Short mmCIF file of C-alpha atoms and ligand atoms in Angstrom, two decimals:
data_model
loop_
_atom_site.label_atom_id
_atom_site.label_comp_id
_atom_site.label_asym_id
_atom_site.label_seq_id
_atom_site.Cartn_x
_atom_site.Cartn_y
_atom_site.Cartn_z
CA MET A 1 0.00 0.00 0.00
CA LEU A 2 2.83 2.37 0.87
CA THR A 3 4.32 1.88 -2.60
CA THR A 4 1.19 2.21 -4.71
CA ALA A 5 -0.83 5.32 -5.49
CA PRO A 6 -4.54 5.13 -4.51
CA ARG A 7 -6.81 3.40 -7.04
CA GLY A 8 -7.78 5.72 -9.87
CA THR A 9 -4.78 8.03 -9.37
CA ARG A 10 -1.38 7.87 -11.00
CA ASP A 11 1.98 9.57 -11.17
CA ILE A 12 2.98 11.49 -14.23
CA LEU A 13 6.72 11.03 -14.48
CA PRO A 14 9.07 13.57 -16.09
CA GLU A 15 9.02 12.10 -19.61
CA GLU A 16 5.22 12.16 -19.79
CA ALA A 17 5.12 15.47 -17.93
CA ALA A 18 7.03 17.02 -20.84
CA GLN A 19 4.06 16.07 -23.07
CA TRP A 20 1.66 17.60 -20.55
CA GLN A 21 3.66 20.82 -20.52
CA TYR A 22 3.50 20.93 -24.30
CA VAL A 23 -0.29 20.47 -24.22
CA GLU A 24 -0.63 23.05 -21.45
CA SER A 25 1.45 25.61 -23.34
CA ASN A 26 -0.91 25.17 -26.31
CA ILE A 27 -3.87 25.73 -23.99
CA ARG A 28 -2.39 28.98 -22.71
CA GLN A 29 -1.56 30.13 -26.23
CA CYS A 30 -5.08 29.34 -27.43
CA CYS A 31 -6.73 31.12 -24.50
CA LEU A 32 -4.55 34.17 -25.01
CA LEU A 33 -5.59 34.27 -28.66
CA TYR A 34 -9.29 34.05 -27.81
CA GLY A 35 -9.16 36.43 -24.85
CA TYR A 36 -9.76 34.05 -21.92
CA GLY A 37 -8.02 34.91 -18.64
CA GLU A 38 -6.99 32.21 -16.22
CA ILE A 39 -8.96 31.51 -13.04
CA ARG A 40 -7.49 29.27 -10.35
CA PRO A 41 -10.34 28.32 -8.03
CA PRO A 42 -9.72 26.15 -4.95
CA LEU A 43 -9.63 22.37 -5.24
CA PHE A 44 -12.44 22.02 -2.71
CA GLU A 45 -15.70 23.87 -2.16
CA HIS A 46 -18.73 23.70 0.11
CA THR A 47 -20.63 20.54 -0.87
CA GLU A 48 -23.81 22.60 -1.22
CA LEU A 49 -22.37 24.34 -4.31
CA PHE A 50 -22.25 21.10 -6.28
CA LEU A 51 -25.62 19.88 -5.01
CA ARG A 52 -27.21 23.10 -6.27
CA SER A 53 -25.37 23.37 -9.57
CA VAL A 54 -24.46 19.91 -10.87
CA GLY A 55 -27.78 18.59 -9.55
CA GLU A 56 -28.89 16.15 -6.86
CA THR A 57 -30.04 13.45 -9.28
CA THR A 58 -26.81 13.26 -11.31
CA ASP A 59 -24.25 10.45 -11.17
CA ILE A 60 -21.64 12.95 -10.03
CA VAL A 61 -23.60 13.99 -6.95
CA GLU A 62 -25.23 10.65 -6.17
CA LYS A 63 -22.21 8.39 -6.64
CA GLU A 64 -18.98 10.15 -7.40
CA MET A 65 -18.16 13.01 -5.04
CA TYR A 66 -15.33 12.95 -2.53
CA THR A 67 -17.16 14.53 0.36
CA PHE A 68 -16.05 14.88 3.96
CA ARG A 69 -16.55 16.93 7.06
CA ASP A 70 -13.50 19.05 7.88
CA ARG A 71 -12.25 19.58 11.41
CA GLY A 72 -14.45 22.64 11.70
CA GLY A 73 -17.56 20.55 10.91
CA ARG A 74 -18.01 22.03 7.40
CA ASN A 75 -19.31 19.85 4.59
CA ILE A 76 -16.59 19.92 1.97
CA THR A 77 -16.25 18.29 -1.47
CA LEU A 78 -13.18 17.92 -3.68
CA ARG A 79 -14.27 19.58 -6.91
CA PRO A 80 -15.66 17.09 -9.44
CA GLU A 81 -15.74 19.87 -12.07
CA ALA A 82 -15.01 23.60 -12.13
CA THR A 83 -18.00 25.31 -13.75
CA ALA A 84 -19.66 25.63 -10.33
CA SER A 85 -16.52 27.17 -8.80
CA THR A 86 -16.15 29.61 -11.70
CA VAL A 87 -19.75 30.74 -11.25
CA ARG A 88 -19.25 31.03 -7.50
CA ALA A 89 -16.13 33.16 -8.09
CA TYR A 90 -18.01 35.31 -10.64
CA LEU A 91 -20.57 36.09 -7.94
CA GLU A 92 -18.18 36.34 -5.00
CA HIS A 93 -16.02 38.92 -6.79
CA ASN A 94 -18.96 40.84 -8.36
CA LEU A 95 -17.60 40.20 -11.82
CA TYR A 96 -21.11 40.83 -13.18
CA ALA A 97 -20.60 44.51 -12.35
CA GLY A 98 -17.78 44.87 -14.90
CA PRO A 99 -17.74 44.50 -18.70
CA GLN A 100 -19.48 41.39 -20.03
CA PRO A 101 -18.92 38.70 -21.04
CA VAL A 102 -16.31 37.56 -18.55
CA LYS A 103 -14.20 34.90 -20.27
CA MET A 104 -12.13 32.61 -18.09
CA TYR A 105 -10.26 29.33 -18.41
CA TYR A 106 -8.97 26.81 -15.89
CA LEU A 107 -6.61 23.91 -15.88
CA GLY A 108 -6.16 21.37 -13.14
CA PRO A 109 -7.21 18.28 -11.23
CA MET A 110 -10.82 17.21 -10.65
CA PHE A 111 -11.98 14.34 -8.45
CA ARG A 112 -14.71 11.79 -9.11
CA TYR A 113 -15.21 8.40 -7.52
CA ASP A 114 -15.52 6.79 -10.97
CA ARG A 115 -14.80 3.16 -11.96
CA PRO A 116 -11.15 3.48 -13.03
CA GLN A 117 -9.98 2.24 -16.43
CA ALA A 118 -7.83 3.57 -19.27
CA GLY A 119 -8.87 7.19 -19.75
CA ARG A 120 -11.05 7.24 -16.64
CA TYR A 121 -9.51 8.14 -13.31
CA ARG A 122 -10.55 9.30 -9.87
CA GLN A 123 -8.18 12.22 -10.11
CA PHE A 124 -8.06 13.59 -13.64
CA SER A 125 -7.20 16.88 -15.27
CA GLN A 126 -9.55 19.21 -17.06
CA PHE A 127 -9.02 22.23 -19.26
CA GLY A 128 -12.20 24.27 -19.33
CA ILE A 129 -13.42 27.67 -20.48
CA GLU A 130 -16.45 29.64 -19.35
CA ALA A 131 -17.88 32.73 -21.07
CA ILE A 132 -20.32 34.37 -18.68
CA GLY A 133 -22.68 37.23 -19.54
CA THR A 134 -23.97 36.77 -23.08
CA GLN A 135 -26.50 34.68 -24.92
CA ASP A 136 -25.10 35.60 -28.32
CA PRO A 137 -25.01 32.40 -30.44
CA THR A 138 -21.60 33.45 -31.79
CA MET A 139 -20.34 32.81 -28.26
CA ASP A 140 -21.57 29.21 -28.37
CA ALA A 141 -19.75 28.85 -31.68
CA GLU A 142 -16.60 30.51 -30.27
CA VAL A 143 -16.52 28.09 -27.35
CA ILE A 144 -16.66 25.10 -29.71
CA SER A 145 -14.11 26.76 -31.95
CA VAL A 146 -11.62 27.15 -29.06
CA ALA A 147 -11.74 23.39 -28.51
CA LEU A 148 -11.37 22.60 -32.21
CA ASP A 149 -8.50 25.07 -32.70
CA PHE A 150 -6.73 23.55 -29.72
CA TYR A 151 -7.00 20.02 -31.18
CA CYS A 152 -5.82 21.37 -34.52
CA ARG A 153 -2.71 22.86 -32.89
CA LEU A 154 -1.96 19.46 -31.40
CA GLY A 155 -2.37 17.81 -34.80
CA LEU A 156 -5.30 15.73 -33.54
CA THR A 157 -7.71 14.90 -36.36
CA GLY A 158 -10.73 12.61 -36.79
CA LEU A 159 -12.84 14.31 -34.10
CA GLU A 160 -16.59 14.47 -34.15
CA VAL A 161 -18.56 17.38 -32.68
CA GLN A 162 -21.99 16.22 -31.52
CA LEU A 163 -24.49 19.01 -31.04
CA ASN A 164 -27.96 19.26 -29.54
CA SER A 165 -30.25 21.72 -27.81
CA ILE A 166 -32.08 20.84 -24.63
CA GLY A 167 -34.16 24.03 -24.58
CA CYS A 168 -35.03 26.27 -21.68
CA PRO A 169 -37.07 25.54 -18.53
CA LYS A 170 -40.19 26.80 -20.36
CA CYS A 171 -40.11 24.42 -23.30
CA ARG A 172 -38.57 21.65 -21.28
CA GLN A 173 -41.70 21.51 -19.12
CA ASP A 174 -43.81 20.05 -21.96
CA TYR A 175 -41.01 17.77 -22.99
CA ARG A 176 -40.51 16.54 -19.44
CA GLN A 177 -44.16 15.53 -19.30
CA ALA A 178 -44.02 13.75 -22.66
CA LEU A 179 -40.87 11.93 -21.61
CA LEU A 180 -42.33 10.99 -18.27
CA ASN A 181 -45.44 9.57 -19.97
CA TYR A 182 -43.28 7.52 -22.32
CA LEU A 183 -40.88 6.24 -19.63
CA SER A 184 -43.73 5.42 -17.26
CA GLN A 185 -44.96 2.87 -19.77
CA HIS A 186 -41.59 1.13 -19.54
CA ARG A 187 -40.98 1.31 -15.79
CA GLY A 188 -40.44 -2.44 -15.63
CA GLN A 189 -37.38 -2.26 -17.89
CA LEU A 190 -35.58 0.64 -16.20
CA CYS A 191 -32.65 0.15 -13.84
CA ARG A 192 -33.02 0.90 -10.14
CA THR A 193 -31.20 4.25 -10.34
CA CYS A 194 -33.42 5.43 -13.19
CA LEU A 195 -36.55 4.35 -11.38
CA SER A 196 -35.51 6.38 -8.37
CA ARG A 197 -34.83 9.43 -10.56
CA LEU A 198 -37.78 9.06 -12.89
CA ASP A 199 -40.25 11.31 -11.11
CA ARG A 200 -37.73 13.83 -9.87
CA ASN A 201 -35.79 14.23 -13.12
CA PRO A 202 -36.81 12.02 -16.08
CA LEU A 203 -34.15 13.64 -18.31
CA ARG A 204 -31.47 11.84 -16.31
CA VAL A 205 -32.79 8.51 -17.65
CA LEU A 206 -31.65 9.63 -21.11
CA ASP A 207 -28.10 9.75 -19.81
CA CYS A 208 -28.12 6.24 -18.27
CA LYS A 209 -25.36 3.91 -19.50
CA GLU A 210 -27.28 0.69 -18.67
CA GLU A 211 -28.09 -1.32 -21.81
CA GLY A 212 -31.70 -1.95 -20.78
CA CYS A 213 -32.36 1.75 -20.22
CA GLN A 214 -30.62 2.71 -23.44
CA ALA A 215 -32.88 0.33 -25.38
CA ILE A 216 -35.90 2.14 -23.96
CA THR A 217 -34.58 5.67 -24.39
CA ALA A 218 -33.63 4.99 -28.04
CA ASP A 219 -37.29 5.49 -28.96
CA ALA A 220 -38.08 8.18 -26.39
CA PRO A 221 -39.46 11.56 -27.55
CA ARG A 222 -36.73 14.03 -28.51
CA MET A 223 -36.26 17.50 -27.05
CA LEU A 224 -35.57 19.08 -30.44
CA THR A 225 -39.19 18.69 -31.46
CA TYR A 226 -40.32 20.51 -28.29
CA LEU A 227 -38.08 23.61 -28.54
CA CYS A 228 -39.90 26.94 -28.16
CA SER A 229 -39.38 29.47 -30.94
CA GLU A 230 -36.67 31.35 -29.01
CA CYS A 231 -34.64 28.18 -28.32
CA ASP A 232 -35.22 26.95 -31.86
CA GLU A 233 -33.94 30.21 -33.35
CA HIS A 234 -30.94 30.21 -31.04
CA PHE A 235 -30.07 26.66 -32.03
CA LYS A 236 -30.36 27.50 -35.72
CA ALA A 237 -28.13 30.56 -35.26
CA VAL A 238 -25.48 28.50 -33.46
CA GLN A 239 -25.47 26.06 -36.37
CA GLU A 240 -25.17 28.86 -38.92
CA CYS A 241 -22.20 30.32 -37.01
CA LEU A 242 -20.50 26.93 -36.94
CA GLN A 243 -21.11 26.45 -40.65
CA SER A 244 -19.72 29.91 -41.39
CA ILE A 245 -16.39 28.97 -39.78
CA GLU A 246 -16.40 25.48 -41.32
CA ALA A 247 -16.61 23.79 -37.94
CA HIS A 248 -18.16 20.44 -38.77
CA TYR A 249 -20.69 18.88 -36.43
CA VAL A 250 -23.43 16.29 -36.35
CA ILE A 251 -26.74 16.71 -34.55
CA ASN A 252 -27.18 14.09 -31.85
CA PRO A 253 -30.77 14.47 -30.61
CA ALA A 254 -30.06 11.97 -27.80
CA LEU A 255 -27.29 14.09 -26.24
CA VAL A 256 -28.41 15.47 -22.86
CA ARG A 257 -25.15 15.60 -20.80
CA GLY A 258 -24.77 14.32 -17.28
CA LEU A 259 -25.10 17.58 -15.38
CA ASP A 260 -28.32 19.42 -14.59
CA TYR A 261 -27.35 23.01 -15.27
CA TYR A 262 -27.56 22.98 -19.06
CA THR A 263 -30.01 24.97 -21.18
CA LYS A 264 -30.18 25.34 -24.98
CA THR A 265 -26.88 24.32 -26.66
CA VAL A 266 -25.13 21.15 -25.48
CA PHE A 267 -22.23 19.44 -27.21
CA GLU A 268 -19.63 16.75 -26.88
CA ILE A 269 -16.47 16.19 -28.87
CA VAL A 270 -15.60 12.59 -29.45
CA TRP A 271 -12.37 10.96 -30.56
CA PRO A 272 -13.56 7.47 -31.52
CA GLY A 273 -10.10 5.87 -31.07
CA LEU A 274 -10.59 5.96 -27.29
CA GLY A 275 -13.51 3.49 -27.28
CA ALA A 276 -15.64 3.76 -24.16
CA GLN A 277 -13.79 6.91 -23.06
CA ALA A 278 -14.17 8.63 -26.45
CA ALA A 279 -15.75 11.82 -25.03
CA ILE A 280 -12.77 14.13 -24.77
CA CYS A 281 -14.76 17.33 -24.34
CA GLY A 282 -18.24 18.28 -23.17
CA GLY A 283 -20.04 21.53 -22.62
CA GLY A 284 -22.93 23.79 -23.36
CA ARG A 285 -25.02 26.70 -22.20
CA TYR A 286 -26.15 27.17 -18.62
CA ASP A 287 -28.29 30.29 -18.71
CA GLY A 288 -30.01 29.58 -15.39
CA LEU A 289 -27.08 28.58 -13.19
CA ILE A 290 -25.88 32.00 -12.04
CA GLU A 291 -29.37 32.92 -10.87
CA GLU A 292 -29.74 29.49 -9.28
CA CYS A 293 -26.61 30.26 -7.26
CA GLY A 294 -28.08 33.53 -6.01
CA GLY A 295 -26.83 35.97 -8.65
CA PRO A 296 -28.54 38.12 -11.26
CA SER A 297 -30.04 36.34 -14.26
CA THR A 298 -26.97 35.83 -16.47
CA PRO A 299 -26.50 33.59 -19.51
CA ALA A 300 -23.27 31.60 -19.90
CA VAL A 301 -21.64 28.92 -21.99
CA GLY A 302 -18.50 26.79 -21.66
CA PHE A 303 -16.81 23.43 -21.97
CA ALA A 304 -14.36 21.18 -20.16
CA MET A 305 -12.11 18.59 -21.69
CA GLY A 306 -10.36 15.66 -20.07
CA LEU A 307 -6.66 16.21 -20.60
CA ASP A 308 -5.75 12.63 -19.66
CA ARG A 309 -7.90 11.59 -22.63
CA VAL A 310 -6.41 14.24 -24.91
CA LEU A 311 -2.92 12.93 -24.03
CA LEU A 312 -4.02 9.34 -24.70
CA ALA A 313 -5.48 10.44 -28.03
CA ILE A 314 -2.34 12.22 -29.21
CA GLN A 315 -0.23 9.23 -28.10
CA LYS A 316 -2.53 6.80 -29.93
CA ALA A 317 -2.74 8.99 -33.02
CA GLY A 318 1.04 9.37 -33.05
CA ALA A 319 0.60 13.15 -33.26
CA ALA A 320 3.99 14.83 -32.99
CA VAL A 321 4.97 16.09 -29.57
CA PRO A 322 8.25 18.04 -29.48
CA ALA A 323 11.01 15.98 -27.89
CA ALA A 324 12.01 16.91 -24.34
CA LYS A 325 14.98 19.31 -24.27
CA THR A 326 18.34 17.62 -23.78
CA PRO A 327 21.42 19.30 -22.24
CA LEU A 328 23.69 21.40 -24.39
CA ALA A 329 26.68 20.55 -22.22
CA TYR A 330 27.67 17.74 -19.89
CA VAL A 331 30.53 18.61 -17.58
CA VAL A 332 33.01 15.81 -16.93
CA ALA A 333 35.72 15.78 -14.24
CA LEU A 334 38.90 14.08 -15.43
CA SER A 335 39.81 13.08 -11.87
CA ALA A 336 38.22 13.13 -8.43
CA ALA A 337 40.26 16.27 -7.66
CA ASP A 338 38.45 18.09 -10.50
CA ASN A 339 34.95 17.32 -9.26
CA GLN A 340 34.48 20.57 -7.38
CA GLU A 341 35.81 22.70 -10.25
CA ALA A 342 33.48 20.78 -12.64
CA PHE A 343 30.60 21.69 -10.35
CA ARG A 344 31.67 25.36 -10.27
CA ILE A 345 31.82 25.50 -14.09
CA LEU A 346 28.48 23.71 -14.38
CA THR A 347 26.88 26.30 -12.11
CA ARG A 348 28.27 29.12 -14.28
CA LEU A 349 26.76 27.50 -17.38
CA ARG A 350 23.37 27.21 -15.73
CA ARG A 351 23.52 30.82 -14.59
CA ALA A 352 24.09 31.68 -18.27
CA ASP A 353 20.88 29.78 -19.21
CA ILE A 354 22.70 26.83 -20.73
CA ILE A 355 20.92 23.52 -20.07
CA SER A 356 23.73 21.43 -18.61
CA ASP A 357 24.44 18.60 -16.22
CA LYS A 358 27.16 16.43 -14.70
CA ASP A 359 27.63 13.01 -13.18
CA TYR A 360 27.26 12.93 -9.41
CA ARG A 361 28.66 9.45 -8.79
CA GLN A 362 32.35 10.50 -8.67
CA THR A 363 33.07 7.78 -11.15
CA SER A 364 35.61 7.03 -13.92
CA LEU A 365 36.08 9.20 -16.99
CA ARG A 366 34.64 6.43 -19.16
CA ALA A 367 31.53 6.11 -17.04
CA GLN A 368 31.04 9.90 -17.09
CA LEU A 369 31.35 10.01 -20.88
CA LYS A 370 28.82 7.21 -21.11
CA ALA A 371 26.48 9.22 -18.91
CA ALA A 372 27.09 12.27 -21.12
CA ASP A 373 26.11 10.16 -24.11
CA ARG A 374 22.99 8.86 -22.40
CA SER A 375 21.94 12.41 -21.52
CA ARG A 376 22.12 13.21 -25.26
CA ALA A 377 24.15 16.34 -24.49
CA ARG A 378 25.61 18.04 -27.56
CA TYR A 379 28.99 18.73 -25.90
CA ALA A 380 31.06 17.22 -23.14
CA VAL A 381 33.13 19.79 -21.26
CA LEU A 382 36.21 18.04 -19.87
CA VAL A 383 37.64 19.65 -16.74
CA GLY A 384 41.11 18.75 -15.47
CA GLY A 385 44.53 17.70 -16.68
CA ILE A 386 47.00 20.10 -18.10
CA GLU A 387 44.23 22.29 -19.52
CA ARG A 388 42.97 23.09 -16.05
CA THR A 389 46.36 24.42 -14.98
CA GLN A 390 46.24 26.68 -18.06
CA GLY A 391 42.71 27.96 -17.37
CA MET A 392 41.33 25.91 -20.25
CA VAL A 393 38.75 23.18 -20.77
CA ALA A 394 38.41 20.65 -23.57
CA VAL A 395 35.03 20.73 -25.34
CA ARG A 396 34.10 17.56 -27.21
CA ASN A 397 31.35 17.47 -29.81
CA MET A 398 29.50 14.29 -28.81
CA THR A 399 28.32 13.54 -32.35
CA THR A 400 31.50 14.13 -34.35
CA GLY A 401 34.04 13.45 -31.60
CA GLU A 402 35.79 16.69 -32.59
CA GLN A 403 37.53 18.34 -29.63
CA HIS A 404 38.65 21.93 -28.95
CA GLU A 405 40.63 23.47 -26.15
CA ILE A 406 38.82 26.60 -25.02
CA PRO A 407 39.85 29.23 -22.45
CA LEU A 408 37.43 28.98 -19.58
CA ASP A 409 36.29 32.58 -19.99
CA GLN A 410 35.21 31.80 -23.59
CA LEU A 411 33.33 28.61 -22.78
CA ILE A 412 29.90 30.20 -22.46
CA THR A 413 30.22 32.09 -25.76
CA PHE A 414 31.51 28.96 -27.50
CA LEU A 415 28.58 26.88 -26.30
CA GLN A 416 26.03 29.62 -27.02
CA GLU A 417 27.30 29.99 -30.56
CA GLY A 418 27.22 26.25 -31.12
CA ARG A 419 23.69 25.96 -29.71
P1 HAM B 501 -18.15 16.58 -18.04
O1 HAM B 501 -18.73 16.03 -19.29
O2 HAM B 501 -18.60 16.00 -16.77
O3 HAM B 501 -18.43 18.14 -18.07
O4 HAM B 501 -16.58 16.47 -18.11
C1 HAM B 501 -15.86 17.02 -19.19
C2 HAM B 501 -14.79 16.06 -19.67
O5 HAM B 501 -13.96 15.67 -18.57
C3 HAM B 501 -15.29 14.74 -20.23
O6 HAM B 501 -15.69 14.88 -21.57
C4 HAM B 501 -14.06 13.88 -20.11
O7 HAM B 501 -13.18 14.12 -21.20
C5 HAM B 501 -13.41 14.39 -18.84
N1 HAM B 501 -13.68 13.48 -17.71
C6 HAM B 501 -14.80 13.39 -16.96
N2 HAM B 501 -14.68 12.43 -16.02
C7 HAM B 501 -13.45 11.90 -16.18
C8 HAM B 501 -12.70 10.87 -15.50
N3 HAM B 501 -13.19 10.20 -14.45
N4 HAM B 501 -11.44 10.58 -15.95
C9 HAM B 501 -10.91 11.26 -16.99
N5 HAM B 501 -11.56 12.25 -17.65
C10 HAM B 501 -12.81 12.56 -17.25
C11 HAM B 501 -18.04 19.02 -17.08
O8 HAM B 501 -17.25 18.76 -16.23
C12 HAM B 501 -18.62 20.41 -17.25
N6 HAM B 501 -18.16 21.23 -16.13
C13 HAM B 501 -18.22 21.00 -18.58
C14 HAM B 501 -18.71 22.40 -18.80
C15 HAM B 501 -18.01 23.53 -18.63
N7 HAM B 501 -19.92 22.75 -19.17
C16 HAM B 501 -19.98 24.06 -19.24
N8 HAM B 501 -18.83 24.54 -18.90
#
């Protein structure tokens, strides 16, 4: 137990972390381009926030939250997602009083007590954006476009955008009744969870992963045919915007999403190569959530994507990730007596921004050169011998084997010019 990470968590070691950093730098670049500023909300919130926003009848709230009482008796939950926190921050800091929309992005770990498998973890990372304060359909299209541009930067192709509208509370009322009537005729075939949710929130049944329930919901009435004229027009406008920027999508009338706060536009982006965990991004509008949390009526739209899945996808697709940086110089001590001087020179190189390293085992010249080779350094800087007494070092090109004697005070310039 002491030597294994808890189930559903994992370590990201330096080699893989380099890929994460590459993905993260693309996220920051993309968000800069589109005008989203970073928000860093806390990793835990009052449980109540998620009950109110994500919804009491969702899988997240019913089965997946890491909830505990802290030493002060507060009910606390490790964040399963960050839309709720972003909305809470928007209200707490009166961001509604400034220019709208407020566009923010976040990046970091989320926690869900999910059944772990490849691409599904109990601690996973999300990149999400939220645009709060407008119902303009171009904003829905922008949000989808941020995700698509990001995948394009990573060289990830073969994605499918699935789009739907789940209307507003007004038009959903009629739909809810129609759905309830339909599902009530099939009570006998629904799973226990769906039965318990049926009367409180029949829409949740549409999101059930049980085969039996899916067979029933396949023929259930669809929300799209119940949209009121305002929601219908909005949905059409979103589609026109997407078409105008050549963002391809398919309409999936069965898409409802697993969180309760959505209104109007909902979407998921799927990379089929990931099988059961193909959903790499999900989002939509949540025009009622800010008011639900006690703020002024404010429309909003956003998405979150699972970065663990994005990483898996680029690894599976063989999309190019720049190689991790290797040292320019590897400093080698010719004898034990030169170790300290090697360290002093190494430190000077680092202070001059030269990626460099040395062997710390106080070992033979041969072993140090082998280590230099393994580090894939471009040059070995040999410290010691007669050169040292003359204030010189020998610099060996590790690819050609070519060697130069360089005065110590010219070493940095020599390496910088060769870089
Ligand atoms: P979500 O669909 O629950 O939406 O999660 C978004 C994405 O997070 C999923 O599409 C998936 O890629 C990833 N994800 C979810 N659970 C796991 C897991 N256990 N392991 C690995 N990846 C996972 C939300 O979280 C909403 N807050 C999205 C949103 C933002 N809607 C509006 N704004």
